Amino acid sequence: MSEPDTDFSLKETSPNIGGGRVSGSEKLTSSFDLVEQLHFLYVKMVRAKGLLPSPCNPFVEVKVGNYEGTTKSLENNPDPEWNQVFAFSKDRIQAVTVEITVRNKESSTNDKVVGKLRFDIPDIPSRVPPDSPLAPQWYSLEDENGSKGERGELMLAIWMGTQADEVFPDAWHSDAASVNGESIANTRSKVYISPRLWYLRINIIQAQDLVPMNNKRIPQVYVKAMLGNMALRSRFSPDKSLNPTWNEDLMFVAAEPFDDPLMLSVVDKLSDNKEEVLGSCSIHLSKVEKRLMPIPIEANWYNLEQSVQDNRNNKEVRFASRLHLRVCLDGGYHVLDESIYYSSDFRATSKFLWPPAIGVLELGILNASGLLPMKSKNGRGTTDAYCVAKYGPKWVRTRTIVNSFAPKWNEQYTWDVYDPYTVITIGVFDNCHLQGGSNAVDSQDRRIGKVRIRLSTLNADRIYTLSYPLIVLEPNGVKKTGEIQLSVRFTCSSTWNLLQSYTQPLLPQMHYLLPLSVYQIESLRHQATHTLSSRLRRAEPPLQSEVVEYMLDVGSNVWSLRRGRANLERLLAAFNLLVEAWKWFDQIRKWKNPISTMAVHFLYSMLILFPDMILPLVFLICVVHGASQYRKRPRHPPHMDTKLSLVESVQSDDFDEEFDTFPTSKNVKVLKKRYDRLRSIAGRMMTIIGDLATQAERLNSMLSWRDPRATSLFMAFCLIACIAFYLVPWRFFALGFGFFGMRHPRFRISIPSMPQNFFKRLPARTDSMI
């Protein structure tokens, strides 16, 4: 449950972007025009020479007011080289000078000053890309009294710039001044590219000349396949012999570069707890054939290596057994790592099958407001927030704003768009891998909220500046954790390609020519998400597994009674138009408005007499209705709806069940309560399914002679109807049925009609159920 006064609505904003021009009709083309311009004081520390005393352990301190950045210390190096950039936010600068001090690291408490430099901030030059980078210059170091001597020289560059500067992502930021050591890397903005994923298909045909330990028993053989830490197994061969056959497909998700070989083992199951490996082989994926269409692949024989203990040698390898396989990398599929309903990409693995780009998506991540404290530090709540955006194989991560409930990122990113029916996902997280982040409690980055934007709901070349609510579902209910302000623009490069994409298949052709089963799709998606999370976790800075899994909606198919109810209400809402049409027709047939009823009679007569006008009139009604709805069209892209998801009206027990682990961790009493509730729901569903089956069986029994009299009556009716429809034009029957259905209420009776009575008396197989 949520607080009754919580505002989960979408708000339109007017940030100062593009010089204040944010109207939907204006098309801005300058770089970083979707974010507010932030000004920074940059100091690039390159190197030093001739430092005294020699040898020394030099490092540099850059101090601007209360903010201080430090380079690493280089031992016994009088000519050190750092190549490190410091960025100080201009909004937080309260000093008029920049102090640069070179020190000799002697102890943890006392570091000797080698030399100093001072720069007046008003005199520092400005530089905005695409201007060339400012050239570093040599400066002679001064002593503490300001006099120059032979203390050495320092090469540096200092300038005022914006977040558009190319050194911005890798710079040390004053926003993260409290972070030091190796944790600084976890605060920087980065772009990640997902590895290219392939479907690896192994068609296991047969094995020959297997050599079990006990030749007197009938072997129970299956094939075990391993790729990295993922393992699959085939079914037991129906041929209980030494030459078993399977003809079964196993599928893995393989990521480039192909580091791990495919390991195959033929295993004989001796008992419940004992197995024997009859042979194994290894296949390097770099040597596996790639295919783009479902063409036949040549089968190959692979020798099985078997390790046998010997008195003379520790191992003896022999090549007696063989395994017959077809192995290929299917590049014609799109490897599904996201749910297909909000996927960000539908392209095939192979670049040869990619369609042309239809446009560019630009996202400006401006700021967040009203964030809740996500952890405690030094006895008070704090949040170290950063954003992650995913579209296609490209992931972006903003820098971490330390200790702020209203962080300002103002970072802009772009993606190529190949299909408008795609979704970009933006998530906000609390960075728990800074100081103290390695503790067991704070080892995982905590989710603050997520936003999805479907590109097909965006008008081309229009800038959307909106504030999205950040919503998190927890075991105790839904919670609003803040708001995030985004600016989005979808620029269409070819209107013809954009419109043509609506007529193309959603997925590559391979999905329709050689479709995968539902079980295969779920299993392969699990493998894909596991592969992506393990690869991105090895980047620097790492994109944590919990972040990747949250962005990819891992576990979205877990049982949820709340989500089931919400889907049922969505289904009923989709049929609302039919319900409204029936209510309108019911008013017509009951003569609530006689003038309208007579007009419908006249229109119906004209359509029956002139049937060529039926289809044109239907399409004209669609055009008129669509035009009438244009003024009511949505002005903003949709966002996560708490009412549609029923998160505000369900009980706490439903959330407790939804967040339960699998398998469950609850006690017997709770499980019994859930089981009884599930039985009650299943009982109602069983009744509905039984009623539908009864009606279908009654239709079949019309001509099945299960009830001879009913079948005879129906056949007689069909014979009379055949003669009548042959002799009398169908228009008269249509007019008669229409007028009869819309007859005045004084000519109606409340009892069921004759066809209804006949149909309800038809036999079904309900009486045969036990």
PDB file of N, CA and C in Angstrom, residues 547-587:
ATOM      1  N   VAL A 547      22.391  -4.488 -10.866  1.00  0.00           N
ATOM      2  CA  VAL A 547      21.970  -3.401 -11.752  1.00  0.00           C
ATOM      3  C   VAL A 547      21.532  -3.959 -13.103  1.00  0.00           C
ATOM      4  N   VAL A 548      22.340  -4.863 -13.660  1.00  0.00           N
ATOM      5  CA  VAL A 548      22.015  -5.453 -14.960  1.00  0.00           C
ATOM      6  C   VAL A 548      20.708  -6.237 -14.875  1.00  0.00           C
ATOM      7  N   GLU A 549      20.535  -7.015 -13.827  1.00  0.00           N
ATOM      8  CA  GLU A 549      19.324  -7.823 -13.692  1.00  0.00           C
ATOM      9  C   GLU A 549      18.086  -6.952 -13.515  1.00  0.00           C
ATOM     10  N   TYR A 550      18.211  -5.851 -12.796  1.00  0.00           N
ATOM     11  CA  TYR A 550      17.068  -4.946 -12.623  1.00  0.00           C
ATOM     12  C   TYR A 550      16.709  -4.261 -13.939  1.00  0.00           C
ATOM     13  N   MET A 551      17.723  -3.858 -14.712  1.00  0.00           N
ATOM     14  CA  MET A 551      17.460  -3.208 -15.993  1.00  0.00           C
ATOM     15  C   MET A 551      16.853  -4.176 -17.002  1.00  0.00           C
ATOM     16  N   LEU A 552      17.222  -5.458 -16.920  1.00  0.00           N
ATOM     17  CA  LEU A 552      16.712  -6.462 -17.852  1.00  0.00           C
ATOM     18  C   LEU A 552      15.446  -7.144 -17.343  1.00  0.00           C
ATOM     19  N   ASP A 553      14.933  -6.735 -16.194  1.00  0.00           N
ATOM     20  CA  ASP A 553      13.707  -7.296 -15.611  1.00  0.00           C
ATOM     21  C   ASP A 553      13.805  -8.799 -15.422  1.00  0.00           C
ATOM     22  N   VAL A 554      14.904  -9.229 -14.841  1.00  0.00           N
ATOM     23  CA  VAL A 554      15.040 -10.645 -14.511  1.00  0.00           C
ATOM     24  C   VAL A 554      14.040 -10.991 -13.409  1.00  0.00           C
ATOM     25  N   GLY A 555      13.327 -12.084 -13.578  1.00  0.00           N
ATOM     26  CA  GLY A 555      12.329 -12.497 -12.594  1.00  0.00           C
ATOM     27  C   GLY A 555      10.960 -11.894 -12.810  1.00  0.00           C
ATOM     28  N   SER A 556      10.744 -11.230 -13.962  1.00  0.00           N
ATOM     29  CA  SER A 556       9.434 -10.622 -14.211  1.00  0.00           C
ATOM     30  C   SER A 556       8.339 -11.649 -14.463  1.00  0.00           C
ATOM     31  N   ASN A 557       8.717 -12.907 -14.762  1.00  0.00           N
ATOM     32  CA  ASN A 557       7.716 -13.947 -15.021  1.00  0.00           C
ATOM     33  C   ASN A 557       7.402 -14.783 -13.783  1.00  0.00           C
ATOM     34  N   VAL A 558       7.877 -14.343 -12.628  1.00  0.00           N
ATOM     35  CA  VAL A 558       7.560 -15.053 -11.389  1.00  0.00           C
ATOM     36  C   VAL A 558       6.094 -14.823 -11.031  1.00  0.00           C
ATOM     37  N   TRP A 559       5.481 -15.812 -10.391  1.00  0.00           N
ATOM     38  CA  TRP A 559       4.064 -15.755 -10.063  1.00  0.00           C
ATOM     39  C   TRP A 559       3.751 -14.538  -9.207  1.00  0.00           C
ATOM     40  N   SER A 560       2.705 -13.810  -9.601  1.00  0.00           N
ATOM     41  CA  SER A 560       2.236 -12.656  -8.846  1.00  0.00           C
ATOM     42  C   SER A 560       0.729 -12.568  -9.004  1.00  0.00           C
ATOM     43  N   LEU A 561       0.015 -12.716  -7.899  1.00  0.00           N
ATOM     44  CA  LEU A 561      -1.439 -12.614  -7.944  1.00  0.00           C
ATOM     45  C   LEU A 561      -1.861 -11.204  -8.336  1.00  0.00           C
ATOM     46  N   ARG A 562      -1.118 -10.205  -7.857  1.00  0.00           N
ATOM     47  CA  ARG A 562      -1.433  -8.815  -8.215  1.00  0.00           C
ATOM     48  C   ARG A 562      -1.315  -8.597  -9.721  1.00  0.00           C
ATOM     49  N   ARG A 563      -0.218  -9.091 -10.323  1.00  0.00           N
ATOM     50  CA  ARG A 563      -0.029  -8.901 -11.747  1.00  0.00           C
ATOM     51  C   ARG A 563      -1.072  -9.676 -12.552  1.00  0.00           C
ATOM     52  N   GLY A 564      -1.486 -10.833 -12.042  1.00  0.00           N
ATOM     53  CA  GLY A 564      -2.540 -11.579 -12.721  1.00  0.00           C
ATOM     54  C   GLY A 564      -3.860 -10.823 -12.739  1.00  0.00           C
ATOM     55  N   ARG A 565      -4.216 -10.218 -11.613  1.00  0.00           N
ATOM     56  CA  ARG A 565      -5.448  -9.416 -11.572  1.00  0.00           C
ATOM     57  C   ARG A 565      -5.354  -8.216 -12.506  1.00  0.00           C
ATOM     58  N   ALA A 566      -4.174  -7.577 -12.517  1.00  0.00           N
ATOM     59  CA  ALA A 566      -3.992  -6.423 -13.389  1.00  0.00           C
ATOM     60  C   ALA A 566      -4.129  -6.815 -14.861  1.00  0.00           C
ATOM     61  N   ASN A 567      -3.583  -7.964 -15.247  1.00  0.00           N
ATOM     62  CA  ASN A 567      -3.706  -8.417 -16.635  1.00  0.00           C
ATOM     63  C   ASN A 567      -5.152  -8.738 -16.988  1.00  0.00           C
ATOM     64  N   LEU A 568      -5.899  -9.280 -16.029  1.00  0.00           N
ATOM     65  CA  LEU A 568      -7.313  -9.556 -16.275  1.00  0.00           C
ATOM     66  C   LEU A 568      -8.085  -8.259 -16.498  1.00  0.00           C
ATOM     67  N   GLU A 569      -7.815  -7.245 -15.703  1.00  0.00           N
ATOM     68  CA  GLU A 569      -8.486  -5.965 -15.895  1.00  0.00           C
ATOM     69  C   GLU A 569      -8.075  -5.311 -17.213  1.00  0.00           C
ATOM     70  N   ARG A 570      -6.826  -5.501 -17.624  1.00  0.00           N
ATOM     71  CA  ARG A 570      -6.400  -5.000 -18.940  1.00  0.00           C
ATOM     72  C   ARG A 570      -7.187  -5.683 -20.045  1.00  0.00           C
ATOM     73  N   LEU A 571      -7.390  -6.989 -19.900  1.00  0.00           N
ATOM     74  CA  LEU A 571      -8.144  -7.731 -20.905  1.00  0.00           C
ATOM     75  C   LEU A 571      -9.585  -7.248 -20.991  1.00  0.00           C
ATOM     76  N   LEU A 572     -10.189  -7.027 -19.830  1.00  0.00           N
ATOM     77  CA  LEU A 572     -11.573  -6.535 -19.822  1.00  0.00           C
ATOM     78  C   LEU A 572     -11.657  -5.133 -20.400  1.00  0.00           C
ATOM     79  N   ALA A 573     -10.661  -4.295 -20.103  1.00  0.00           N
ATOM     80  CA  ALA A 573     -10.661  -2.934 -20.644  1.00  0.00           C
ATOM     81  C   ALA A 573     -10.504  -2.936 -22.156  1.00  0.00           C
ATOM     82  N   ALA A 574      -9.748  -3.925 -22.702  1.00  0.00           N
ATOM     83  CA  ALA A 574      -9.568  -3.991 -24.147  1.00  0.00           C
ATOM     84  C   ALA A 574     -10.867  -4.323 -24.859  1.00  0.00           C
ATOM     85  N   PHE A 575     -11.770  -5.065 -24.186  1.00  0.00           N
ATOM     86  CA  PHE A 575     -13.066  -5.401 -24.776  1.00  0.00           C
ATOM     87  C   PHE A 575     -14.136  -4.395 -24.387  1.00  0.00           C
ATOM     88  N   ASN A 576     -13.722  -3.286 -23.814  1.00  0.00           N
ATOM     89  CA  ASN A 576     -14.697  -2.287 -23.384  1.00  0.00           C
ATOM     90  C   ASN A 576     -15.482  -1.712 -24.561  1.00  0.00           C
ATOM     91  N   LEU A 577     -14.842  -1.603 -25.747  1.00  0.00           N
ATOM     92  CA  LEU A 577     -15.528  -1.070 -26.918  1.00  0.00           C
ATOM     93  C   LEU A 577     -16.691  -1.968 -27.321  1.00  0.00           C
ATOM     94  N   LEU A 578     -16.496  -3.284 -27.254  1.00  0.00           N
ATOM     95  CA  LEU A 578     -17.589  -4.205 -27.572  1.00  0.00           C
ATOM     96  C   LEU A 578     -18.712  -4.104 -26.546  1.00  0.00           C
ATOM     97  N   VAL A 579     -18.305  -3.919 -25.289  1.00  0.00           N
ATOM     98  CA  VAL A 579     -19.325  -3.784 -24.237  1.00  0.00           C
ATOM     99  C   VAL A 579     -20.150  -2.515 -24.456  1.00  0.00           C
ATOM    100  N   GLU A 580     -19.487  -1.418 -24.781  1.00  0.00           N
ATOM    101  CA  GLU A 580     -20.210  -0.175 -25.035  1.00  0.00           C
ATOM    102  C   GLU A 580     -21.104  -0.295 -26.261  1.00  0.00           C
ATOM    103  N   ALA A 581     -20.618  -1.011 -27.295  1.00  0.00           N
ATOM    104  CA  ALA A 581     -21.449  -1.208 -28.490  1.00  0.00           C
ATOM    105  C   ALA A 581     -22.703  -2.016 -28.155  1.00  0.00           C
ATOM    106  N   TRP A 582     -22.559  -3.033 -27.308  1.00  0.00           N
ATOM    107  CA  TRP A 582     -23.726  -3.822 -26.935  1.00  0.00           C
ATOM    108  C   TRP A 582     -24.700  -2.993 -26.097  1.00  0.00           C
ATOM    109  N   LYS A 583     -24.185  -2.135 -25.195  1.00  0.00           N
ATOM    110  CA  LYS A 583     -25.068  -1.281 -24.406  1.00  0.00           C
ATOM    111  C   LYS A 583     -25.836  -0.321 -25.316  1.00  0.00           C
ATOM    112  N   TRP A 584     -25.156   0.201 -26.342  1.00  0.00           N
ATOM    113  CA  TRP A 584     -25.850   1.097 -27.280  1.00  0.00           C
ATOM    114  C   TRP A 584     -26.937   0.347 -28.054  1.00  0.00           C
ATOM    115  N   PHE A 585     -26.612  -0.864 -28.527  1.00  0.00           N
ATOM    116  CA  PHE A 585     -27.597  -1.643 -29.269  1.00  0.00           C
ATOM    117  C   PHE A 585     -28.753  -2.063 -28.369  1.00  0.00           C
ATOM    118  N   ASP A 586     -28.477  -2.323 -27.099  1.00  0.00           N
ATOM    119  CA  ASP A 586     -29.548  -2.698 -26.172  1.00  0.00           C
ATOM    120  C   ASP A 586     -30.517  -1.539 -25.973  1.00  0.00           C
ATOM    121  N   GLN A 587     -29.991  -0.309 -25.955  1.00  0.00           N
ATOM    122  CA  GLN A 587     -30.884   0.855 -25.873  1.00  0.00           C
ATOM    123  C   GLN A 587     -31.706   1.020 -27.143  1.00  0.00           C
TER     124      GLN A 587
END
